[in-house]
Amino acid sequence: MLQFPTEILIAGQWRRGAGEPVDTIDPANGRVLATVHSATPGEVAEAAEAAAQAVADPAWRDLPAHERARLLHRIGELTEQAADELSALQTADTGKTLTETRALALSAAGTFRYMAAVLETAEDAVTPSRGPYVTVSTHEPIGVVGAINPWNSPVASDAQKIAPALAAGNAVILKPAAWTPLVSLALGRLISRALDEFRLPAALLSVLPGSGRVVGDAIVRHPLVGRIGFTGGTSTGRSIAGIAARKLIPASLELGGKSPTIVRADADIEQALSGVLFGIFSSSGQSCIAGSRLFVAREIYDSFLGELVERVRELRVGPGTDPATQVGPLVHHRHRDSVAAYVDLARAEGARVLCGGSAPEGEPYEDGAYYLPTVLDGLPNTSRTCQEEIFGPVLVALPYDDEDDLVRQANDSVYGLACGIWTRDLRAAGALARRIEAGTVWINTYKQFSASTPFSGWKDSGLGTEKGRDAIRAYQRQKSLYWGVSDHPLPWAN
Ligand code: NAD
């Protein structure tokens, strides 16, 4: 029987938060899973002060990198062992299918292992000496870092920040989204257990659920918090960046997207069809990298759209716990209503609704936050429907005439997160990929992720990079050492 955590992790102690109670619901049926009391700004301060002490504790401060790597390996192992539980919790909390949430839990385990490997092989530099001294460039932890995440893929987003931050020698204060605290608390338990096994300070991790306005804001503003790793919406990211700028602390921002997915006339149509479907409708479209704008070469537009719409109608909508489900409910009824309002806006803008466009009807869907996979067309790329992030199972299709027309439309967006290109001509794909303004371009695949490959958003999709070998460095500060090797006093004083 699945246990839903309700206590939160404050400065190494598990206890009920002193803030307001928040019901977390199962979006498949609207039932309350657990009531988690939020943290308060006072508890954020308590966590930050204890975290600062933990970072300075010689047991952590002086732990060699290869020993920190052992801790990360252990967390990876515990995460993998708990993959079924983490997956079930996340499916209950977010509505995603068990297949997806299991993959996310295993990806989190992989992230801890990858960061352990990077940490053990990271090298400082002896720089070319330009005088009677030896110069060494080293990297040190920042201290206490804040990690603020959205609700769509909590366990994977949490690992993406906690793993490099701990690898770098910091303490972490994690704030999950108010709607989905459960899996982050469960991951927190595993990390607490590993810290305990290694006799390391428990306050190296706090997990503080609550609203962004209260708890998130208190984390960002706390004077002891020296770096923010944020994933979420662009307007929130912009306001956090403003506070970080005033504090003169670094912030990495992984933000929204409205990614183009492009089907050239020479594409393998079967591959393109399944790739486009997966790119937008997996996770019910609640993915920053969802391929939500579909550009199809005009000469194949009608036939491709016709076949796509047939297949969209056949997608199986249902609870994430049903192995047959392809499209689960949205994370929350309020979010479903926001997606529905966007489709109403599209209609008002003159869109044709080719399929979907409403919540599914019938008993199994009655109390859930479901919305049918929807395909729209007939709108210019300048419409709000094509420009704004809907973050749901809504695809808008547009034809293009030639590559210049395509590139102009695809890049005409404030976002620059990702892009998909479907073509048999790899040389053309490479050339097109270079013209697209996006941090990630997939060619004949989509939504594939690897801990070893840097991920960053361009334009309003973000600032800074997660994943890859440099992820740990992003949670460190550089220090240069000059070691004098001359036997003589410095000449000026004489
Ligand atoms: P959101 O910006 O509303 O919230 C994200 C997190 O920030 C939550 O934990 C929230 O409580 C917190 N927050 C809100 N206001 C805050 C404030 N003033 N100070 C500090 N913290 C605050 O986003 P959301 O609705 O939870 O998530 C959806 C968004 O996340 C989408 O725009 C999506 O594209 C984006 N996202 C981006 C990526 C990426 O890697 N680029 C990945 C996943 C999701």
Coordinates of C-alpha atoms and ligand atoms in Angstrom, one line a residue:
M1 CA 0.0 0.0 0.0
L2 CA 1.4 3.3 -1.1
Q3 CA 2.3 5.7 1.8
F4 CA 1.9 9.4 1.0
P5 CA 4.4 11.5 2.8
T6 CA 3.0 14.5 4.8
E7 CA 5.9 15.6 6.9
I8 CA 8.4 17.9 5.2
L9 CA 12.2 18.0 5.6
I10 CA 13.4 21.1 7.4
A11 CA 17.1 21.4 8.2
G12 CA 17.4 17.6 8.4
Q13 CA 14.3 17.1 10.6
W14 CA 11.1 15.5 9.3
R15 CA 8.1 17.3 10.7
R16 CA 4.8 19.0 9.8
G17 CA 5.4 22.4 8.2
A18 CA 4.1 25.4 10.1
G19 CA 2.5 26.9 7.0
E20 CA -0.9 26.5 5.4
P21 CA -2.2 23.0 4.6
V22 CA -2.3 22.1 0.9
D23 CA -4.3 19.2 -0.4
T24 CA -2.6 17.3 -3.1
I25 CA -5.0 15.5 -5.4
D26 CA -5.0 12.6 -7.8
P27 CA -6.0 14.3 -11.0
A28 CA -7.4 11.0 -12.4
N29 CA -10.3 11.2 -10.0
G30 CA -10.0 14.4 -8.0
R31 CA -9.5 12.5 -4.7
V32 CA -7.3 14.0 -2.0
L33 CA -4.2 12.0 -1.7
A34 CA -2.6 13.8 1.2
T35 CA -2.5 17.1 3.0
V36 CA 0.9 18.6 3.2
H37 CA 1.5 21.6 5.4
S38 CA 3.7 24.1 3.7
A39 CA 6.9 25.6 5.1
T40 CA 6.9 29.2 6.3
P41 CA 9.5 31.9 5.6
G42 CA 10.8 31.2 9.2
E43 CA 11.4 27.6 8.3
V44 CA 13.1 28.6 5.1
A45 CA 15.5 30.7 7.3
E46 CA 15.9 27.8 9.7
A47 CA 16.8 25.5 6.8
A48 CA 19.2 28.1 5.2
E49 CA 21.1 28.7 8.5
A50 CA 21.4 25.0 9.2
A51 CA 22.5 24.4 5.6
A52 CA 25.2 27.0 5.9
Q53 CA 26.5 25.2 9.0
A54 CA 26.3 21.9 7.3
V55 CA 28.4 23.2 4.4
A56 CA 31.1 24.4 6.8
D57 CA 31.1 21.2 8.8
P58 CA 34.5 19.5 8.2
A59 CA 32.7 16.2 7.7
W60 CA 31.3 17.6 4.4
R61 CA 33.7 20.5 3.7
D62 CA 36.8 18.3 3.7
L63 CA 35.2 15.2 2.1
P64 CA 37.3 14.4 -1.0
A65 CA 35.5 14.5 -4.3
H66 CA 35.7 10.7 -4.8
E67 CA 34.0 10.3 -1.4
R68 CA 31.2 12.7 -2.4
A69 CA 30.9 10.6 -5.5
R70 CA 30.3 7.5 -3.4
L71 CA 27.4 9.4 -1.7
L72 CA 25.9 10.2 -5.1
H73 CA 26.3 6.6 -6.3
R74 CA 24.4 5.5 -3.1
I75 CA 21.6 8.0 -3.8
G76 CA 21.4 6.7 -7.4
E77 CA 21.2 3.1 -6.1
L78 CA 18.5 3.9 -3.5
T79 CA 16.6 5.8 -6.2
E80 CA 16.7 2.9 -8.6
Q81 CA 15.6 0.5 -5.9
A82 CA 12.7 2.7 -5.0
A83 CA 11.8 3.3 -8.7
D84 CA 8.4 1.6 -8.4
E85 CA 7.4 3.6 -5.4
L86 CA 8.6 6.9 -6.8
S87 CA 6.8 6.1 -10.0
A88 CA 3.5 5.2 -8.3
L89 CA 3.7 8.4 -6.2
Q90 CA 4.4 10.6 -9.2
T91 CA 1.6 9.0 -11.2
A92 CA -0.8 9.6 -8.3
D93 CA 0.3 13.2 -7.9
T94 CA 0.7 14.3 -11.5
G95 CA -1.5 11.9 -13.5
K96 CA 1.3 10.8 -15.8
T97 CA 1.4 7.2 -16.9
L98 CA 3.3 4.7 -14.9
T99 CA 5.6 4.1 -18.0
E100 CA 6.6 7.7 -18.0
T101 CA 7.0 8.1 -14.3
R102 CA 9.1 5.0 -14.0
A103 CA 11.4 6.3 -16.8
L104 CA 11.6 9.6 -14.9
A105 CA 12.6 7.8 -11.6
L106 CA 15.3 5.8 -13.4
S107 CA 16.5 8.9 -15.2
A108 CA 16.9 10.5 -11.8
A109 CA 18.9 7.5 -10.6
G110 CA 21.0 7.9 -13.8
T111 CA 21.6 11.6 -13.1
F112 CA 23.1 10.9 -9.7
R113 CA 25.4 8.2 -11.1
Y114 CA 26.4 10.4 -14.0
M115 CA 27.2 13.3 -11.8
A116 CA 29.2 11.0 -9.5
A117 CA 31.3 9.9 -12.5
V118 CA 31.8 13.5 -13.6
L119 CA 32.8 14.5 -10.1
E120 CA 35.4 11.7 -9.8
T121 CA 37.0 12.7 -13.1
A122 CA 36.7 16.5 -12.8
E123 CA 40.1 18.2 -12.9
D124 CA 41.3 21.6 -11.8
A125 CA 43.8 23.4 -14.0
V126 CA 47.4 24.3 -13.6
T127 CA 47.5 27.4 -15.9
P128 CA 50.6 28.5 -17.8
S129 CA 52.8 30.4 -15.3
R130 CA 53.7 34.0 -16.3
G131 CA 56.1 34.7 -13.4
P132 CA 57.9 33.2 -10.5
Y133 CA 54.8 31.5 -9.3
V134 CA 52.6 28.4 -10.0
T135 CA 49.0 29.2 -10.9
V136 CA 46.2 26.9 -10.2
S137 CA 42.5 27.4 -11.0
T138 CA 40.3 25.5 -8.6
H139 CA 36.6 25.2 -8.0
E140 CA 34.8 25.5 -4.7
P141 CA 31.2 25.2 -3.6
I142 CA 28.9 28.2 -3.5
G143 CA 27.4 27.2 -0.1
V144 CA 23.6 27.0 0.1
V145 CA 21.7 26.7 -3.1
G146 CA 18.0 26.9 -3.8
A147 CA 16.3 24.5 -6.2
I148 CA 12.8 25.5 -7.4
N149 CA 10.9 23.1 -9.6
P150 CA 7.5 22.9 -11.4
W151 CA 5.0 20.1 -11.3
N152 CA 5.5 18.4 -14.6
S153 CA 8.4 16.0 -14.0
P154 CA 9.3 16.5 -10.4
V155 CA 11.7 13.6 -9.7
A156 CA 13.8 14.1 -12.8
S157 CA 13.9 17.9 -12.3
D158 CA 14.9 17.4 -8.7
A159 CA 17.8 15.1 -9.5
Q160 CA 18.9 17.5 -12.2
K161 CA 19.5 20.2 -9.6
I162 CA 20.3 18.2 -6.4
A163 CA 22.9 15.9 -8.0
P164 CA 25.2 18.5 -9.4
A165 CA 24.7 20.8 -6.4
L166 CA 25.7 18.1 -3.9
A167 CA 28.5 16.9 -6.2
A168 CA 29.8 20.5 -6.1
G169 CA 29.9 20.4 -2.3
N170 CA 26.8 22.6 -1.6
A171 CA 23.8 22.2 0.6
V172 CA 20.4 22.3 -1.2
I173 CA 17.0 23.7 -0.3
L174 CA 14.5 22.2 -2.7
K175 CA 11.1 23.6 -3.3
P176 CA 8.7 21.4 -5.2
A177 CA 5.6 22.8 -6.8
A178 CA 2.6 23.2 -4.4
W179 CA 0.5 20.7 -6.5
T180 CA 3.1 17.9 -6.5
P181 CA 5.2 17.7 -3.4
L182 CA 4.9 13.9 -2.8
V183 CA 7.7 12.4 -5.0
S184 CA 10.2 15.2 -4.0
L185 CA 9.5 14.3 -0.3
A186 CA 10.1 10.6 -1.1
L187 CA 13.3 11.4 -2.9
G188 CA 14.3 13.6 0.1
R189 CA 13.8 10.5 2.4
L190 CA 16.2 8.5 0.3
I191 CA 18.8 11.3 0.3
S192 CA 18.4 11.7 4.1
R193 CA 19.0 8.0 4.5
A194 CA 22.2 8.1 2.4
L195 CA 23.5 11.2 4.3
D196 CA 22.8 9.3 7.5
E197 CA 24.7 6.1 6.3
F198 CA 27.7 8.3 5.4
R199 CA 27.4 10.2 8.7
L200 CA 27.1 13.5 6.9
P201 CA 25.2 16.5 8.2
A202 CA 21.4 16.0 7.8
A203 CA 20.8 19.6 7.0
L204 CA 22.6 19.3 3.6
L205 CA 19.1 18.9 2.2
S206 CA 15.8 20.5 3.0
V207 CA 12.6 19.9 1.1
L208 CA 10.2 22.7 1.6
P209 CA 6.8 22.5 -0.2
G210 CA 4.5 25.5 -0.4
S211 CA 3.5 28.3 -2.7
G212 CA 6.0 30.1 -4.9
R213 CA 4.9 33.5 -3.6
V214 CA 5.7 32.6 0.0
V215 CA 8.2 29.7 0.2
G216 CA 9.9 30.1 -3.2
D217 CA 10.2 33.9 -2.7
A218 CA 11.7 33.4 0.8
I219 CA 14.3 31.0 -0.6
V220 CA 15.3 33.3 -3.4
R221 CA 15.6 36.3 -1.1
H222 CA 17.4 34.6 1.8
P223 CA 20.8 36.2 2.2
L224 CA 22.5 32.8 2.8
V225 CA 21.2 31.4 -0.5
G226 CA 24.0 31.9 -3.0
R227 CA 22.6 30.4 -6.1
I228 CA 19.2 29.5 -7.6
G229 CA 18.4 26.7 -10.0
F230 CA 14.9 27.4 -11.3
T231 CA 12.7 25.5 -13.7
G232 CA 9.2 26.9 -14.4
G233 CA 7.4 29.6 -16.3
T234 CA 9.1 32.5 -18.1
S235 CA 7.4 35.2 -16.1
T236 CA 8.4 33.6 -12.7
G237 CA 11.9 33.0 -14.0
R238 CA 12.2 36.7 -15.0
S239 CA 11.2 37.9 -11.5
I240 CA 13.6 35.5 -9.8
A241 CA 16.4 36.6 -12.2
G242 CA 15.6 40.2 -11.1
I243 CA 16.0 39.4 -7.4
A244 CA 19.2 37.3 -8.1
A245 CA 20.6 40.2 -10.1
R246 CA 20.1 42.5 -7.1
K247 CA 21.7 40.0 -4.8
L248 CA 24.5 39.4 -7.3
I249 CA 24.1 35.7 -7.2
P250 CA 23.9 33.3 -10.2
A251 CA 20.6 31.8 -11.3
S252 CA 20.0 29.2 -13.9
L253 CA 16.6 29.4 -15.5
E254 CA 14.9 26.6 -17.5
L255 CA 11.7 28.2 -18.8
G256 CA 8.8 27.8 -21.2
G257 CA 8.7 26.8 -24.8
K258 CA 6.6 26.7 -28.0
S259 CA 8.7 24.3 -29.9
P260 CA 8.4 23.8 -33.7
T261 CA 8.4 20.3 -35.0
I262 CA 9.1 20.2 -38.8
V263 CA 8.0 17.6 -41.3
R264 CA 9.8 18.0 -44.6
A265 CA 8.4 16.5 -47.8
D266 CA 11.2 13.9 -47.9
A267 CA 10.5 12.7 -44.3
D268 CA 9.9 9.0 -43.5
I269 CA 6.2 9.6 -42.9
E270 CA 5.6 6.7 -40.5
Q271 CA 8.5 7.9 -38.3
A272 CA 7.3 11.5 -38.5
L273 CA 3.8 10.6 -37.5
S274 CA 4.7 8.7 -34.4
G275 CA 7.4 11.3 -33.5
V276 CA 5.0 14.2 -33.8
L277 CA 2.4 12.3 -31.7
F278 CA 4.9 11.5 -29.0
G279 CA 6.4 15.0 -29.1
I280 CA 3.1 16.7 -28.2
F281 CA 0.8 14.2 -26.6
S282 CA 3.0 12.2 -24.3
S283 CA 2.8 13.7 -20.8
S284 CA -0.5 15.1 -22.1
G285 CA 1.5 17.9 -23.6
Q286 CA 2.7 19.1 -20.2
S287 CA 6.3 19.3 -21.2
C288 CA 8.4 22.4 -21.7
I289 CA 9.9 20.8 -24.8
A290 CA 6.5 19.6 -26.2
G291 CA 6.5 20.0 -30.0
S292 CA 3.4 22.2 -30.0
R293 CA 3.8 24.0 -33.3
L294 CA 3.8 21.6 -36.3
F295 CA 5.2 22.8 -39.6
V296 CA 4.5 20.6 -42.6
A297 CA 5.7 21.1 -46.1
R298 CA 2.7 22.4 -48.1
E299 CA 2.9 19.6 -50.7
I300 CA 2.2 16.9 -48.1
Y301 CA 0.2 19.1 -45.6
D302 CA -3.3 17.7 -46.3
S303 CA -2.3 14.1 -46.5
F304 CA 0.0 14.3 -43.4
L305 CA -2.6 16.1 -41.3
G306 CA -5.4 13.7 -42.4
E307 CA -3.4 10.7 -41.3
L308 CA -2.2 12.4 -38.1
V309 CA -5.8 13.4 -37.0
E310 CA -6.9 9.8 -37.6
R311 CA -4.2 8.6 -35.2
V312 CA -4.9 11.3 -32.6
R313 CA -8.5 10.1 -32.5
E314 CA -7.3 6.6 -31.6
L315 CA -5.0 7.7 -28.7
R316 CA -6.2 6.0 -25.5
V317 CA -7.1 8.6 -22.8
G318 CA -7.3 7.3 -19.3
P319 CA -5.8 7.1 -15.8
G320 CA -2.0 6.9 -15.6
T321 CA -2.3 3.7 -13.7
D322 CA -3.9 1.8 -16.6
P323 CA -1.1 0.2 -18.7
A324 CA -3.2 0.9 -21.9
T325 CA -3.3 4.6 -21.3
Q326 CA -1.3 6.9 -23.7
V327 CA -2.7 10.2 -22.6
G328 CA -3.3 10.7 -18.9
P329 CA -5.2 13.5 -17.1
L330 CA -3.7 16.9 -16.8
V331 CA -2.0 17.7 -13.5
H332 CA -4.9 19.6 -11.9
H333 CA -8.5 20.6 -12.8
R334 CA -7.5 24.2 -12.7
H335 CA -4.8 23.5 -15.3
R336 CA -7.3 21.6 -17.4
D337 CA -9.5 24.7 -17.4
S338 CA -6.6 26.9 -18.5
V339 CA -5.9 24.5 -21.4
A340 CA -9.7 24.5 -22.3
A341 CA -9.7 28.3 -22.2
Y342 CA -6.8 28.3 -24.7
V343 CA -8.8 26.1 -27.1
D344 CA -11.7 28.5 -26.8
L345 CA -9.3 31.4 -27.6
A346 CA -8.1 29.4 -30.7
R347 CA -11.7 29.1 -31.8
A348 CA -12.2 32.8 -31.3
E349 CA -9.1 33.5 -33.4
G350 CA -10.6 31.5 -36.2
A351 CA -9.0 28.1 -35.8
R352 CA -10.4 24.8 -37.2
V353 CA -10.6 22.2 -34.5
L354 CA -9.6 19.0 -36.4
C355 CA -10.1 16.7 -33.4
G356 CA -10.5 17.0 -29.6
G357 CA -11.3 20.4 -28.4
S358 CA -13.2 19.3 -25.3
A359 CA -12.9 17.1 -22.2
P360 CA -13.8 13.5 -22.8
E361 CA -17.3 12.4 -21.8
G362 CA -18.4 9.4 -19.9
E363 CA -18.2 7.9 -16.4
P364 CA -14.5 7.1 -16.2
Y365 CA -13.6 10.7 -17.0
E366 CA -16.2 12.5 -14.8
D367 CA -14.1 13.5 -11.9
G368 CA -10.7 13.6 -13.5
A369 CA -8.8 16.5 -15.1
Y370 CA -8.9 15.1 -18.6
Y371 CA -8.7 16.9 -21.9
L372 CA -8.9 15.2 -25.3
P373 CA -5.8 15.4 -27.5
T374 CA -6.5 18.3 -29.8
V375 CA -5.3 19.3 -33.3
L376 CA -5.9 22.9 -34.6
D377 CA -5.1 24.6 -37.8
G378 CA -6.0 27.6 -40.0
L379 CA -4.2 30.1 -37.8
P380 CA -1.2 32.3 -38.7
N381 CA 1.9 31.9 -36.7
T382 CA 1.4 35.4 -35.3
S383 CA -1.9 34.3 -33.5
R384 CA -1.8 34.0 -29.7
T385 CA -2.5 30.3 -30.0
C386 CA 0.7 29.8 -32.0
Q387 CA 2.8 32.2 -29.8
E388 CA 1.8 31.3 -26.2
E389 CA 2.6 28.2 -24.3
I390 CA -0.5 26.2 -23.6
F391 CA 1.2 23.3 -21.8
G392 CA -1.4 20.8 -22.6
P393 CA -2.4 18.2 -25.3
V394 CA -2.9 20.9 -28.0
L395 CA -1.1 20.9 -31.3
V396 CA -1.4 23.7 -33.8
A397 CA -0.4 22.8 -37.4
L398 CA 0.8 25.2 -40.1
P399 CA 2.0 24.7 -43.7
Y400 CA 5.2 26.1 -45.0
D401 CA 6.3 26.9 -48.6
D402 CA 10.1 26.7 -48.6
E403 CA 13.0 26.7 -46.1
D404 CA 13.2 30.4 -45.7
D405 CA 9.5 30.7 -45.0
L406 CA 9.8 27.8 -42.6
V407 CA 12.8 29.3 -40.7
R408 CA 11.1 32.7 -40.5
Q409 CA 8.0 31.2 -39.0
A410 CA 9.7 28.7 -36.7
N411 CA 12.0 31.4 -35.3
D412 CA 9.2 33.9 -34.9
S413 CA 8.6 33.1 -31.3
V414 CA 9.8 34.6 -28.0
Y415 CA 10.8 31.0 -27.1
G416 CA 13.8 29.0 -28.2
L417 CA 13.8 25.7 -26.3
A418 CA 13.6 22.9 -28.7
C419 CA 12.9 21.8 -32.3
G420 CA 12.3 18.5 -34.2
I421 CA 13.1 17.9 -37.8
W422 CA 11.8 14.9 -39.8
T423 CA 13.6 14.3 -43.0
R424 CA 15.6 11.6 -44.9
D425 CA 18.1 14.2 -46.0
L426 CA 20.6 14.4 -43.2
R427 CA 22.7 17.1 -44.9
A428 CA 19.6 19.3 -45.2
A429 CA 18.7 18.5 -41.6
G430 CA 22.1 19.7 -40.3
A431 CA 21.9 22.9 -42.3
L432 CA 18.3 23.6 -41.1
A433 CA 19.2 22.7 -37.5
R434 CA 21.9 25.5 -37.5
R435 CA 19.3 28.1 -38.6
I436 CA 16.8 27.2 -35.9
E437 CA 17.0 29.3 -32.7
A438 CA 16.7 26.6 -30.0
G439 CA 18.9 25.0 -27.3
T440 CA 18.1 21.5 -28.5
V441 CA 17.3 20.2 -32.0
W442 CA 16.2 16.6 -32.5
I443 CA 16.7 15.1 -36.0
N444 CA 14.4 12.1 -36.7
T445 CA 13.7 11.7 -33.1
Y446 CA 12.1 13.8 -30.4
K447 CA 12.0 14.3 -26.6
Q448 CA 15.1 12.2 -26.0
F449 CA 17.1 13.2 -23.0
S450 CA 20.5 12.4 -21.7
A451 CA 22.2 13.4 -18.5
S452 CA 25.5 13.7 -20.4
T453 CA 24.2 16.3 -22.9
P454 CA 23.8 19.9 -21.9
F455 CA 20.3 21.3 -21.9
S456 CA 19.6 25.0 -22.2
G457 CA 16.9 27.3 -23.4
W458 CA 17.5 30.2 -25.8
K459 CA 15.7 33.6 -25.8
D460 CA 12.8 33.6 -23.3
S461 CA 13.2 29.8 -22.7
G462 CA 16.0 30.3 -20.3
L463 CA 19.4 31.2 -19.2
G464 CA 22.2 28.9 -18.2
T465 CA 22.6 25.1 -18.7
E466 CA 21.7 22.0 -16.8
K467 CA 23.1 18.4 -17.4
G468 CA 26.4 17.6 -19.1
R469 CA 29.9 17.6 -17.7
D470 CA 29.8 21.3 -16.8
A471 CA 26.7 21.0 -14.6
I472 CA 28.7 20.6 -11.5
R473 CA 30.9 23.7 -12.3
A474 CA 27.7 25.7 -12.6
Y475 CA 27.2 25.1 -8.8
Q476 CA 30.8 26.2 -7.9
R477 CA 32.9 29.3 -7.8
Q478 CA 36.3 29.5 -9.3
K479 CA 39.3 30.3 -7.2
S480 CA 42.8 31.1 -8.5
L481 CA 45.8 30.2 -6.4
Y482 CA 49.2 31.8 -7.0
W483 CA 52.1 29.9 -5.3
G484 CA 55.2 31.9 -5.2
V485 CA 58.3 29.9 -6.0
S486 CA 61.0 32.6 -5.9
D487 CA 63.5 32.8 -3.1
H488 CA 63.7 36.6 -3.5
P489 CA 61.4 39.3 -2.0
L490 CA 59.0 41.0 -4.4
P491 CA 61.1 43.7 -6.1
W492 CA 58.8 46.7 -5.4
A493 CA 59.2 46.8 -1.7
N494 CA 62.9 47.1 -2.0
Ligands
NAD1 P1 5.7 28.3 -12.3 O1 6.7 29.3 -12.8 O2 4.3 28.8 -11.9 O3 6.2 27.6 -11.0 C1 7.5 26.9 -11.0 C2 8.0 26.8 -9.6 O4 8.3 28.2 -9.1 C3 7.0 26.3 -8.6 O5 7.6 25.5 -7.6 C4 6.4 27.6 -8.0 O6 5.8 27.4 -6.7 C5 7.6 28.4 -7.9 N1 7.3 29.9 -7.9 C6 6.2 30.5 -8.4 N2 6.3 31.8 -8.1 C7 7.5 32.1 -7.5 C8 8.2 33.2 -7.0 N3 7.7 34.4 -7.1 N4 9.4 33.0 -6.4 C9 9.9 31.8 -6.3 N5 9.3 30.7 -6.7 C10 8.1 30.8 -7.3 O7 5.6 27.1 -13.4 P2 4.6 25.9 -13.3 O8 3.3 26.3 -13.8 O9 4.8 25.1 -12.1 O10 5.3 24.9 -14.5 C11 5.1 25.1 -15.8 C12 6.2 25.9 -16.5 O11 7.4 25.3 -16.3 C13 6.0 25.9 -18.0 O12 6.2 27.2 -18.5 C14 7.1 25.0 -18.5 O13 7.5 25.3 -19.8 C15 8.1 25.3 -17.5 N6 9.1 24.2 -17.5 C16 10.4 24.4 -18.1 C17 11.3 23.3 -18.2 C18 12.6 23.5 -18.8 O14 13.5 22.7 -18.5 N7 12.8 24.6 -19.6 C19 11.0 22.1 -17.7 C20 9.7 21.9 -17.1 C21 8.8 22.9 -17.1

